[in-house]
PDB file of C-alpha atoms in Angstrom:
ATOM      1  CA  VAL Y 571       0.000   0.000   0.000  1.00 67.00           C
ATOM      2  CA  PHE Y 572       2.854   2.357   0.906  1.00 70.00           C
ATOM      3  CA  TRP Y 573       4.623   1.933  -2.449  1.00 70.00           C
ATOM      4  CA  GLY Y 574       1.347   2.215  -4.381  1.00 69.00           C
ATOM      5  CA  LYS Y 575       0.682   5.567  -2.734  1.00 70.00           C
ATOM      6  CA  VAL Y 576       4.257   6.806  -3.178  1.00 73.00           C
ATOM      7  CA  LEU Y 577       4.825   5.606  -6.744  1.00 76.00           C
ATOM      8  CA  ASP Y 578       1.360   5.642  -8.326  1.00 73.00           C
ATOM      9  CA  HIS Y 579      -0.495   8.024  -5.975  1.00 75.00           C
ATOM     10  CA  ILE Y 580      -3.210   5.441  -5.351  1.00 75.00           C
ATOM     11  CA  ILE Y 581      -4.068   2.867  -2.724  1.00 81.00           C
ATOM     12  CA  SER Y 582      -3.727  -0.310  -4.752  1.00 79.00           C
ATOM     13  CA  MET Y 583      -5.476  -3.510  -3.684  1.00 84.00           C
ATOM     14  CA  ALA Y 584      -3.108  -5.455  -5.958  1.00 82.00           C
ATOM     15  CA  TYR Y 585      -0.113  -4.023  -4.087  1.00 83.00           C
ATOM     16  CA  ALA Y 586      -1.819  -4.691  -0.745  1.00 87.00           C
ATOM     17  CA  ASN Y 587      -2.691  -8.319  -1.518  1.00 91.00           C
ATOM     18  CA  ASN Y 588       0.500  -9.237  -3.349  1.00 92.00           C
ATOM     19  CA  GLY Y 589       2.663  -7.308  -0.880  1.00 92.00           C
ATOM     20  CA  LEU Y 590       1.133  -9.309   1.960  1.00 93.00           C
ATOM     21  CA  LEU Y 591       1.676 -12.580   0.081  1.00 96.00           C
ATOM     22  CA  ALA Y 592       5.245 -11.541  -0.739  1.00 96.00           C
ATOM     23  CA  GLY Y 593       6.020 -10.916   2.931  1.00 95.00           C
ATOM     24  CA  LEU Y 594       4.592 -14.314   3.854  1.00 96.00           C
ATOM     25  CA  VAL Y 595       6.576 -16.064   1.121  1.00 97.00           C
ATOM     26  CA  ALA Y 596       9.748 -14.254   2.189  1.00 97.00           C
ATOM     27  CA  ILE Y 597       9.560 -15.411   5.810  1.00 97.00           C
ATOM     28  CA  THR Y 598       8.644 -19.014   4.967  1.00 96.00           C
ATOM     29  CA  ALA Y 599      12.248 -20.184   4.484  1.00 95.00           C
ATOM     30  CA  GLY Y 600      13.393 -18.977   7.876  1.00 95.00           C
ATOM     31  CA  CYS Y 601      10.233 -19.289   9.938  1.00 95.00           C
ATOM     32  CA  SER Y 602      11.722 -21.905  12.272  1.00 94.00           C
ATOM     33  CA  THR Y 603      14.981 -20.045  12.908  1.00 95.00           C
ATOM     34  CA  VAL Y 604      14.165 -16.323  12.761  1.00 96.00           C
ATOM     35  CA  GLU Y 605      13.074 -14.291  15.783  1.00 96.00           C
ATOM     36  CA  PRO Y 606       9.837 -12.246  15.550  1.00 96.00           C
ATOM     37  CA  GLU Y 607      11.632  -8.930  14.978  1.00 96.00           C
ATOM     38  CA  GLY Y 608      13.633 -10.490  12.142  1.00 96.00           C
ATOM     39  CA  ALA Y 609      10.450 -11.930  10.649  1.00 97.00           C
ATOM     40  CA  PHE Y 610       8.900  -8.458  10.733  1.00 96.00           C
ATOM     41  CA  VAL Y 611      11.868  -6.934   8.893  1.00 97.00           C
ATOM     42  CA  ILE Y 612      11.926  -9.754   6.321  1.00 97.00           C
ATOM     43  CA  GLY Y 613       8.178  -9.332   5.710  1.00 95.00           C
ATOM     44  CA  ILE Y 614       8.448  -5.567   5.259  1.00 93.00           C
ATOM     45  CA  LEU Y 615      11.405  -5.937   2.885  1.00 96.00           C
ATOM     46  CA  GLY Y 616       9.491  -8.658   1.018  1.00 95.00           C
ATOM     47  CA  GLY Y 617       6.725  -6.185   0.161  1.00 92.00           C
ATOM     48  CA  SER Y 618       9.292  -3.766  -1.250  1.00 93.00           C
ATOM     49  CA  ILE Y 619      11.033  -6.520  -3.218  1.00 96.00           C
ATOM     50  CA  TYR Y 620       7.643  -7.486  -4.688  1.00 95.00           C
ATOM     51  CA  VAL Y 621       7.094  -3.925  -5.989  1.00 92.00           C
ATOM     52  CA  LEU Y 622      10.634  -3.727  -7.402  1.00 94.00           C
ATOM     53  CA  ALA Y 623      10.361  -7.126  -9.113  1.00 95.00           C
ATOM     54  CA  SER Y 624       6.874  -6.370 -10.478  1.00 93.00           C
ATOM     55  CA  ARG Y 625       7.961  -3.056 -11.950  1.00 91.00           C
ATOM     56  CA  THR Y 626      11.085  -4.686 -13.394  1.00 95.00           C
ATOM     57  CA  LEU Y 627       8.945  -7.251 -15.251  1.00 95.00           C
ATOM     58  CA  VAL Y 628       6.742  -4.463 -16.629  1.00 93.00           C
ATOM     59  CA  ALA Y 629       9.819  -2.488 -17.754  1.00 94.00           C
ATOM     60  CA  LEU Y 630      11.188  -5.612 -19.466  1.00 95.00           C
ATOM     61  CA  LYS Y 631       7.762  -6.211 -21.071  1.00 92.00           C
ATOM     62  CA  ILE Y 632       7.465  -9.652 -19.501  1.00 91.00           C
ATOM     63  CA  ASP Y 633       3.840 -10.648 -19.038  1.00 86.00           C
ATOM     64  CA  ASP Y 634       2.969 -11.945 -15.569  1.00 87.00           C
ATOM     65  CA  VAL Y 635      -0.698 -11.149 -15.111  1.00 83.00           C
ATOM     66  CA  VAL Y 636      -0.948 -12.292 -11.498  1.00 89.00           C
ATOM     67  CA  ASP Y 637       2.591 -11.256 -10.452  1.00 91.00           C
ATOM     68  CA  ALA Y 638       3.555 -14.821  -9.554  1.00 95.00           C
ATOM     69  CA  VAL Y 639       7.248 -14.241 -10.285  1.00 96.00           C
ATOM     70  CA  PRO Y 640       7.607 -11.161  -8.047  1.00 95.00           C
ATOM     71  CA  VAL Y 641       5.636 -12.772  -5.219  1.00 96.00           C
ATOM     72  CA  HIS Y 642       7.015 -16.300  -5.301  1.00 97.00           C
ATOM     73  CA  MET Y 643      10.337 -16.375  -7.138  1.00 97.00           C
ATOM     74  CA  ALA Y 644      11.781 -13.024  -6.051  1.00 97.00           C
ATOM     75  CA  ASN Y 645      10.586 -13.281  -2.477  1.00 97.00           C
ATOM     76  CA  GLY Y 646      11.315 -16.992  -2.176  1.00 97.00           C
ATOM     77  CA  ALA Y 647      14.917 -16.331  -3.157  1.00 97.00           C
ATOM     78  CA  PHE Y 648      15.075 -13.266  -0.910  1.00 98.00           C
ATOM     79  CA  GLY Y 649      13.686 -15.252   2.014  1.00 97.00           C
ATOM     80  CA  VAL Y 650      16.307 -17.968   1.650  1.00 97.00           C
ATOM     81  CA  ILE Y 651      19.094 -15.381   1.540  1.00 97.00           C
ATOM     82  CA  ALA Y 652      17.563 -13.317   4.392  1.00 97.00           C
ATOM     83  CA  THR Y 653      17.631 -16.394   6.625  1.00 96.00           C
ATOM     84  CA  GLY Y 654      21.419 -16.292   6.335  1.00 96.00           C
ATOM     85  CA  PHE Y 655      21.272 -12.863   7.966  1.00 97.00           C
ATOM     86  CA  PHE Y 656      18.420 -13.240  10.464  1.00 97.00           C
ATOM     87  CA  ALA Y 657      18.590 -16.812  11.842  1.00 95.00           C
ATOM     88  CA  SER Y 658      19.223 -16.619  15.592  1.00 94.00           C
ATOM     89  CA  LYS Y 659      21.496 -19.079  17.403  1.00 91.00           C
ATOM     90  CA  GLY Y 660      18.628 -20.209  19.609  1.00 88.00           C
ATOM     91  CA  GLY Y 661      16.264 -20.580  16.660  1.00 90.00           C
ATOM     92  CA  TYR Y 662      18.823 -22.527  14.671  1.00 89.00           C
ATOM     93  CA  ARG Y 663      19.663 -24.780  17.619  1.00 85.00           C
ATOM     94  CA  THR Y 664      15.990 -25.472  18.360  1.00 85.00           C
ATOM     95  CA  ALA Y 665      15.127 -26.168  14.713  1.00 86.00           C
ATOM     96  CA  TYR Y 666      18.054 -28.461  13.967  1.00 81.00           C
ATOM     97  CA  TYR Y 667      19.107 -29.906  17.336  1.00 71.00           C
ATOM     98  CA  ALA Y 668      15.870 -30.641  19.179  1.00 56.00           C
ATOM     99  CA  GLU Y 669      17.670 -33.088  21.448  1.00 59.00           C
ATOM    100  CA  TYR Y 670      20.469 -30.630  22.142  1.00 56.00           C
ATOM    101  CA  ASP Y 671      23.151 -31.861  24.517  1.00 59.00           C
ATOM    102  CA  LYS Y 672      24.844 -28.906  26.191  1.00 60.00           C
ATOM    103  CA  GLU Y 673      28.051 -30.915  26.468  1.00 60.00           C
ATOM    104  CA  ASP Y 674      28.226 -31.604  22.696  1.00 58.00           C
ATOM    105  CA  LEU Y 675      30.749 -29.099  21.373  1.00 55.00           C
ATOM    106  CA  ASP Y 676      30.069 -30.052  17.743  1.00 63.00           C
ATOM    107  CA  ASP Y 677      26.501 -28.761  18.109  1.00 65.00           C
ATOM    108  CA  ASP Y 678      27.831 -25.480  19.534  1.00 73.00           C
ATOM    109  CA  ALA Y 679      30.320 -25.131  16.682  1.00 77.00           C
ATOM    110  CA  ARG Y 680      27.606 -25.765  14.079  1.00 79.00           C
ATOM    111  CA  THR Y 681      25.286 -23.297  15.769  1.00 82.00           C
ATOM    112  CA  GLU Y 682      28.028 -20.656  15.841  1.00 81.00           C
ATOM    113  CA  ALA Y 683      28.840 -21.266  12.171  1.00 83.00           C
ATOM    114  CA  CYS Y 684      25.273 -21.442  10.906  1.00 85.00           C
ATOM    115  CA  ALA Y 685      23.507 -18.678  12.797  1.00 90.00           C
ATOM    116  CA  GLY Y 686      22.642 -15.627  10.756  1.00 93.00           C
ATOM    117  CA  VAL Y 687      25.257 -12.941  10.218  1.00 94.00           C
ATOM    118  CA  PHE Y 688      23.224 -10.401  12.267  1.00 95.00           C
ATOM    119  CA  TYR Y 689      23.186 -12.855  15.194  1.00 92.00           C
ATOM    120  CA  GLY Y 690      26.906 -13.576  15.352  1.00 90.00           C
ATOM    121  CA  GLY Y 691      27.120 -16.322  12.758  1.00 89.00           C
ATOM    122  CA  ARG Y 692      30.186 -16.646  10.544  1.00 90.00           C
ATOM    123  CA  GLY Y 693      28.229 -16.534   7.291  1.00 91.00           C
ATOM    124  CA  ASN Y 694      28.300 -20.268   6.601  1.00 92.00           C
ATOM    125  CA  MET Y 695      24.519 -20.430   6.243  1.00 93.00           C
ATOM    126  CA  LEU Y 696      24.455 -17.287   4.113  1.00 95.00           C
ATOM    127  CA  GLY Y 697      27.048 -18.747   1.748  1.00 96.00           C
ATOM    128  CA  ALA Y 698      25.256 -22.085   1.564  1.00 95.00           C
ATOM    129  CA  ASN Y 699      21.932 -20.355   0.910  1.00 96.00           C
ATOM    130  CA  ILE Y 700      23.381 -18.279  -1.931  1.00 97.00           C
ATOM    131  CA  VAL Y 701      24.815 -21.445  -3.503  1.00 98.00           C
ATOM    132  CA  LEU Y 702      21.389 -23.086  -3.063  1.00 97.00           C
ATOM    133  CA  ILE Y 703      19.624 -20.221  -4.893  1.00 97.00           C
ATOM    134  CA  LEU Y 704      22.180 -20.392  -7.729  1.00 98.00           C
ATOM    135  CA  ALA Y 705      21.730 -24.171  -8.018  1.00 98.00           C
ATOM    136  CA  ILE Y 706      17.922 -23.901  -8.052  1.00 97.00           C
ATOM    137  CA  THR Y 707      18.108 -21.125 -10.648  1.00 97.00           C
ATOM    138  CA  ALA Y 708      20.399 -23.218 -12.865  1.00 98.00           C
ATOM    139  CA  TRP Y 709      18.212 -26.333 -12.499  1.00 98.00           C
ATOM    140  CA  VAL Y 710      14.911 -24.574 -13.165  1.00 97.00           C
ATOM    141  CA  GLY Y 711      16.385 -22.424 -15.935  1.00 96.00           C
ATOM    142  CA  THR Y 712      17.772 -25.463 -17.727  1.00 98.00           C
ATOM    143  CA  LEU Y 713      14.560 -27.486 -17.487  1.00 98.00           C
ATOM    144  CA  ALA Y 714      12.377 -24.499 -18.444  1.00 96.00           C
ATOM    145  CA  THR Y 715      14.562 -23.806 -21.479  1.00 97.00           C
ATOM    146  CA  ILE Y 716      14.266 -27.420 -22.624  1.00 97.00           C
ATOM    147  CA  MET Y 717      10.506 -27.379 -22.062  1.00 97.00           C
ATOM    148  CA  PHE Y 718       9.875 -24.062 -23.844  1.00 95.00           C
ATOM    149  CA  PHE Y 719      12.042 -24.997 -26.826  1.00 95.00           C
ATOM    150  CA  GLY Y 720      10.125 -28.264 -27.056  1.00 96.00           C
ATOM    151  CA  ILE Y 721       6.792 -26.439 -26.980  1.00 95.00           C
ATOM    152  CA  HIS Y 722       8.015 -23.815 -29.441  1.00 93.00           C
ATOM    153  CA  TYR Y 723       9.068 -26.406 -32.016  1.00 94.00           C
ATOM    154  CA  THR Y 724       6.007 -28.646 -31.614  1.00 94.00           C
ATOM    155  CA  VAL Y 725       2.729 -26.818 -30.918  1.00 90.00           C
ATOM    156  CA  GLY Y 726       4.042 -23.251 -30.635  1.00 88.00           C
ATOM    157  CA  LEU Y 727       4.056 -20.792 -27.765  1.00 84.00           C
ATOM    158  CA  ARG Y 728       1.650 -18.180 -29.156  1.00 82.00           C
ATOM    159  CA  VAL Y 729      -1.751 -18.111 -30.732  1.00 81.00           C
ATOM    160  CA  SER Y 730      -2.363 -16.229 -33.976  1.00 83.00           C
ATOM    161  CA  ALA Y 731      -2.854 -12.462 -33.926  1.00 84.00           C
ATOM    162  CA  GLU Y 732      -6.518 -12.909 -34.919  1.00 84.00           C
ATOM    163  CA  MET Y 733      -7.158 -15.383 -32.105  1.00 81.00           C
ATOM    164  CA  GLU Y 734      -5.411 -13.074 -29.649  1.00 77.00           C
ATOM    165  CA  GLU Y 735      -7.590 -10.153 -30.766  1.00 79.00           C
ATOM    166  CA  VAL Y 736     -10.814 -12.142 -30.341  1.00 77.00           C
ATOM    167  CA  GLY Y 737      -9.601 -13.471 -27.008  1.00 75.00           C
ATOM    168  CA  MET Y 738      -8.853 -16.987 -25.869  1.00 73.00           C
ATOM    169  CA  ASP Y 739     -12.133 -17.312 -23.988  1.00 72.00           C
ATOM    170  CA  ALA Y 740     -14.211 -16.818 -27.108  1.00 72.00           C
ATOM    171  CA  SER Y 741     -11.857 -18.432 -29.619  1.00 68.00           C
ATOM    172  CA  LYS Y 742     -10.914 -21.562 -27.661  1.00 69.00           C
ATOM    173  CA  HIS Y 743     -13.559 -21.971 -24.986  1.00 71.00           C
ATOM    174  CA  GLY Y 744     -16.759 -20.846 -26.642  1.00 70.00           C
ATOM    175  CA  GLY Y 745     -17.575 -17.714 -24.647  1.00 69.00           C
ATOM    176  CA  SER Y 746     -16.547 -15.188 -22.087  1.00 65.00           C
ATOM    177  CA  VAL Y 747     -15.707 -15.935 -18.474  1.00 59.00           C
ATOM    178  CA  HIS Y 748     -17.815 -14.930 -15.489  1.00 56.00           C
ATOM    179  CA  GLY Y 749     -20.380 -13.135 -17.634  1.00 54.00           C
ATOM    180  CA  ALA Y 750     -17.870 -10.596 -19.008  1.00 53.00           C
ATOM    181  CA  GLU Y 751     -18.572  -9.242 -22.427  1.00 54.00           C
TER     182      GLU Y 751
END
């Protein structure tokens, strides 16, 4: 809502709904290890990342009618990286060492190494999370490229200009949706 008012001078329900979803997606990765104040910051930043990613897609003329990429991809990746900053030692220990033995020095060393950077961690989790995002991006990008090339060379990715002008509802499905004319 804030960015809609600042950038477009309106109170946008799309920004409100998708900004809320973006904040929820962003905190999902770290929900078991992040303290409430960290979750609040991640959620607020998630709304801003949504607006930035949405406007970037529009500027690049990439069609995403429901803003799925800004909400889920951008904020999912942000949430994974943010966990490397905001995971507390106590949250990390509780999430990953439920049967914590205070005498086990290996658990302490892992907790020290894997806590978020803002909570005294050495950045091990942050580094691992960045590598994870790069690996996921490479995997999904490769499979999507194979899939879209396959579709392009078999049935095609676009409908004809005439069919697009008439609309897919009328041309492919025999009428309009939800009583729209």
